[in-house]
Structure formats: C-alpha cells, structure tokens
Tab-separated table of C-alpha atoms in Angstrom:
chain	number	residue	atom	x	y	z
V	13	UNK	CA	91.027	134.626	157.620
V	14	UNK	CA	92.392	131.957	155.905
V	15	UNK	CA	89.031	129.904	156.509
V	16	UNK	CA	86.931	132.098	155.180
V	17	UNK	CA	88.657	132.117	152.066
V	18	UNK	CA	88.370	128.763	151.748
V	19	UNK	CA	84.770	128.767	152.559
V	20	UNK	CA	83.945	131.124	149.310
V	21	UNK	CA	86.036	129.590	147.438
V	22	UNK	CA	83.837	125.881	147.938
V	23	UNK	CA	80.342	127.833	147.633
V	24	UNK	CA	81.774	129.258	144.561
V	25	UNK	CA	82.954	126.029	143.158
V	26	UNK	CA	79.740	123.874	143.684
V	27	UNK	CA	77.697	125.596	140.901
V	28	UNK	CA	80.176	124.866	138.884
V	29	UNK	CA	79.939	121.175	139.976
V	30	UNK	CA	76.382	120.844	139.020
V	31	UNK	CA	76.686	121.890	135.873
V	32	UNK	CA	79.163	119.547	134.891
V	33	UNK	CA	77.518	116.155	136.779
V	34	UNK	CA	74.623	116.873	134.760
V	35	UNK	CA	75.869	117.247	131.364
V	36	UNK	CA	78.397	114.501	132.498
V	37	UNK	CA	74.928	112.409	132.956
V	38	UNK	CA	73.068	113.912	130.142
V	39	UNK	CA	76.357	112.114	127.649
V	40	UNK	CA	76.647	109.001	129.643
V	41	UNK	CA	72.369	108.261	129.211
V	42	UNK	CA	72.772	109.386	125.450
V	43	UNK	CA	75.655	106.715	125.045
V	44	UNK	CA	73.823	103.964	126.796
V	45	UNK	CA	71.203	104.576	124.756
V	46	UNK	CA	72.833	104.325	121.628
V	47	UNK	CA	74.283	101.228	122.784
V	48	UNK	CA	70.907	99.840	123.040
V	49	UNK	CA	70.967	100.581	119.145
V	50	UNK	CA	74.020	99.211	118.277
V	51	UNK	CA	74.078	96.519	120.377
V	52	UNK	CA	69.904	95.515	118.364
V	53	UNK	CA	71.308	96.359	114.823
V	54	UNK	CA	74.295	93.460	115.095
V	55	UNK	CA	71.418	91.105	116.710
V	56	UNK	CA	69.563	91.813	113.689
V	57	UNK	CA	72.492	91.506	111.410
V	58	UNK	CA	72.691	87.947	113.035
V	59	UNK	CA	69.651	86.618	112.754
V	60	UNK	CA	69.704	88.167	108.613
V	61	UNK	CA	72.572	85.503	108.502
V	62	UNK	CA	71.463	83.021	110.361
V	63	UNK	CA	68.107	83.124	108.019
V	64	UNK	CA	69.898	82.826	105.201
V	65	UNK	CA	72.289	80.391	105.647
V	66	UNK	CA	69.063	77.975	106.626
V	67	UNK	CA	68.457	79.025	103.237
V	68	UNK	CA	71.378	78.715	101.083
V	69	UNK	CA	72.292	75.448	103.055
V	70	UNK	CA	68.076	73.805	102.008
V	71	UNK	CA	69.290	75.830	98.334
V	72	UNK	CA	72.464	73.759	97.812
V	73	UNK	CA	71.282	70.156	98.863
V	74	UNK	CA	69.201	70.551	95.229
V	75	UNK	CA	71.625	68.286	93.456
V	76	UNK	CA	72.125	68.237	89.896
V	77	UNK	CA	70.920	63.914	89.455
V	78	UNK	CA	72.640	63.409	85.366
V	79	UNK	CA	75.975	65.246	86.798
V	80	UNK	CA	76.154	63.620	89.913
V	81	UNK	CA	74.879	60.205	88.543
V	82	UNK	CA	77.498	61.250	85.065
V	83	UNK	CA	80.439	60.933	87.572
V	84	UNK	CA	80.660	64.539	86.803
V	85	UNK	CA	82.440	65.370	89.859
V	86	UNK	CA	85.004	68.375	91.080
V	87	UNK	CA	87.766	66.708	93.047
V	88	UNK	CA	88.671	68.693	95.898
V	89	UNK	CA	91.171	66.933	97.984
V	90	UNK	CA	92.729	64.011	98.371
V	91	UNK	CA	94.538	62.382	100.738
V	92	UNK	CA	96.164	58.651	100.802
V	93	UNK	CA	93.314	56.589	99.591
V	94	UNK	CA	90.588	59.193	100.187
V	95	UNK	CA	88.978	61.852	98.169
V	96	UNK	CA	86.373	64.513	98.355
V	97	UNK	CA	84.601	65.578	95.948
V	98	UNK	CA	82.208	68.558	95.197
V	99	UNK	CA	78.140	67.982	95.027
V	100	UNK	CA	76.942	69.114	91.596
V	101	UNK	CA	73.982	71.673	92.358
V	102	UNK	CA	71.275	72.224	90.033
V	103	UNK	CA	71.159	76.091	89.840
V	104	UNK	CA	67.427	76.685	88.668
V	105	UNK	CA	65.989	73.937	91.742
V	106	UNK	CA	68.499	75.926	93.988
V	107	UNK	CA	67.366	79.173	92.827
V	108	UNK	CA	63.596	78.552	93.136
V	109	UNK	CA	64.185	76.357	96.607
V	110	UNK	CA	66.346	79.963	98.074
V	111	UNK	CA	63.388	81.968	96.761
V	112	UNK	CA	60.528	80.414	98.330
V	113	UNK	CA	63.027	79.982	101.908
V	114	UNK	CA	63.526	84.149	101.566
V	115	UNK	CA	60.641	84.992	100.617
V	116	UNK	CA	58.419	83.451	103.894
V	117	UNK	CA	61.067	85.036	105.918
V	118	UNK	CA	61.051	88.072	108.377
V	119	UNK	CA	63.636	90.062	110.006
V	120	UNK	CA	61.864	91.529	112.675
V	121	UNK	CA	58.822	92.004	111.070
V	122	UNK	CA	60.181	93.312	108.337
V	123	UNK	CA	60.757	91.577	104.541
V	124	UNK	CA	63.845	90.267	103.025
V	125	UNK	CA	64.866	90.571	99.975
V	126	UNK	CA	67.793	89.282	97.594
V	127	UNK	CA	70.128	91.863	96.941
V	128	UNK	CA	72.252	89.094	94.500
V	129	UNK	CA	72.392	85.906	93.048
V	130	UNK	CA	74.967	83.399	92.295
V	131	UNK	CA	75.065	79.824	91.198
V	132	UNK	CA	77.844	78.399	89.691
V	133	UNK	CA	78.015	74.102	89.011
V	134	UNK	CA	78.903	73.068	92.511
V	135	UNK	CA	78.272	76.029	94.715
V	136	UNK	CA	75.985	78.975	95.194
V	137	UNK	CA	76.195	82.532	96.945
V	138	UNK	CA	74.195	85.342	97.599
V	139	UNK	CA	73.498	88.692	99.269
V	140	UNK	CA	70.028	89.808	101.720
V	141	UNK	CA	69.117	92.774	102.465
V	142	UNK	CA	66.691	94.177	104.657
V	143	UNK	CA	65.238	97.290	106.577
V	144	UNK	CA	65.342	97.734	110.132
V	145	UNK	CA	64.484	99.898	112.675
V	146	UNK	CA	66.314	100.245	116.358
V	147	UNK	CA	64.448	99.738	118.955
V	148	UNK	CA	65.104	103.574	120.867
V	149	UNK	CA	64.849	107.162	118.516
V	150	UNK	CA	66.570	109.324	120.455
V	151	UNK	CA	66.898	113.878	119.127
V	152	UNK	CA	69.027	115.856	120.762
V	153	UNK	CA	70.728	119.054	119.955
V	154	UNK	CA	69.289	118.207	116.079
V	155	UNK	CA	71.169	114.823	116.640
V	156	UNK	CA	68.897	111.441	115.430
V	157	UNK	CA	70.229	107.636	116.449
V	158	UNK	CA	67.293	105.471	116.022
V	159	UNK	CA	66.945	106.255	112.066
V	160	UNK	CA	65.788	103.323	110.296
V	161	UNK	CA	68.979	101.828	107.867
V	162	UNK	CA	69.856	98.998	105.389
V	163	UNK	CA	71.784	96.071	106.876
V	164	UNK	CA	73.012	93.312	104.436
V	165	UNK	CA	74.831	89.991	104.954
V	166	UNK	CA	76.517	87.418	101.937
V	167	UNK	CA	75.751	83.800	102.577
V	168	UNK	CA	77.258	80.446	100.507
V	169	UNK	CA	77.138	76.890	100.539
V	170	UNK	CA	78.637	74.046	98.142
V	171	UNK	CA	78.089	70.069	99.457
V	172	UNK	CA	80.804	68.093	99.156
V	173	UNK	CA	80.314	64.332	99.427
V	174	UNK	CA	83.647	61.791	100.452
V	175	UNK	CA	83.866	58.283	99.844
V	176	UNK	CA	82.738	56.371	102.884
V	177	UNK	CA	85.883	55.347	105.311
V	178	UNK	CA	87.736	52.284	103.790
V	179	UNK	CA	87.898	50.384	107.220
V	180	UNK	CA	83.416	50.321	107.042
V	181	UNK	CA	81.817	47.037	106.165
V	182	UNK	CA	80.112	46.776	103.213
V	183	UNK	CA	77.080	44.806	101.876
C-alpha cells in the first residue's frame, strides 16, 4: 500500500512541474532576448563614442596659427629639461570641422546630433546624441522591450606639443 501511495503522489506532482518548467523557460527566453537588446545598445553607444572621438580629434588639430607663432602657449608640465604645452585651437575652425564630420556620420542608419559644443582656447569638448532602436521588440504581458531610445556620449580633446628629445641631432 505504501508503494501505491508514492505512485499517486508522483502522478499528481507531474502537472505542477510542467507549469513550472514552461514558465521558467519563457522567463529565460525573455531574459535572453533582453540581453541581446542591452548588448546592442552598448555597442551602439561605443560606435557613437568612436565616431565622436574621430571627429573631435580632427577638430583639435585646427590650430590657431597666430597664437601658436606668437608663442602664446599654456605650459602643461615641466620635467627636467623638457616641457610640454597645449597647442592653441582655432575654435571657429574646430567647430566647422566637427560639425562637418558629424554631419556626414550616421549611427546605424540614424542621424547623430550635437547637443553641446564647448571650445576653450586649448581644448574642445562636445556632447552627441542619437536615436537608436534595439533589434528585438517584444510585447509580453503588457511589458514592451526594444523601444526606441536616445543614447548620448561626451567626447573631448586637446593637442599637446612637446619639444624634441634633447639627444636628437639638429641640423
């Protein structure tokens, strides 16, 4: 009789395990799909940063020649016999260069916008934003994943000039 009871309990428990396993499978599937969206968003932000860094580096190379040749340089550091200086940046030229490069760039088919621009005499920085739609859109029990979102990035650069090493041969 004891063996018959165990068979009945085992049959009765089988239904609840099926519901538990099915629910667990759906939950793991939903979390896996959301992980894909999170990873895609992270990669899109990295692409935005890389695009912005390329453009800001080119903008930082727009030198204010009059200040440069007059020797109006801000000393950054001095160690021993060598010093390094920040190269003066032509802010208007840097802005034009940056706007032109960002204006032709795209992030996964969408436009990149400049939400902030700052240029001091020796450094430039900018904030960028872009609309991004993750690859998977899922509607499950009224919860939506994969909605369009705005990603932002901040980039900045400065150009540094250092004199050649003292052991170099000068003509």
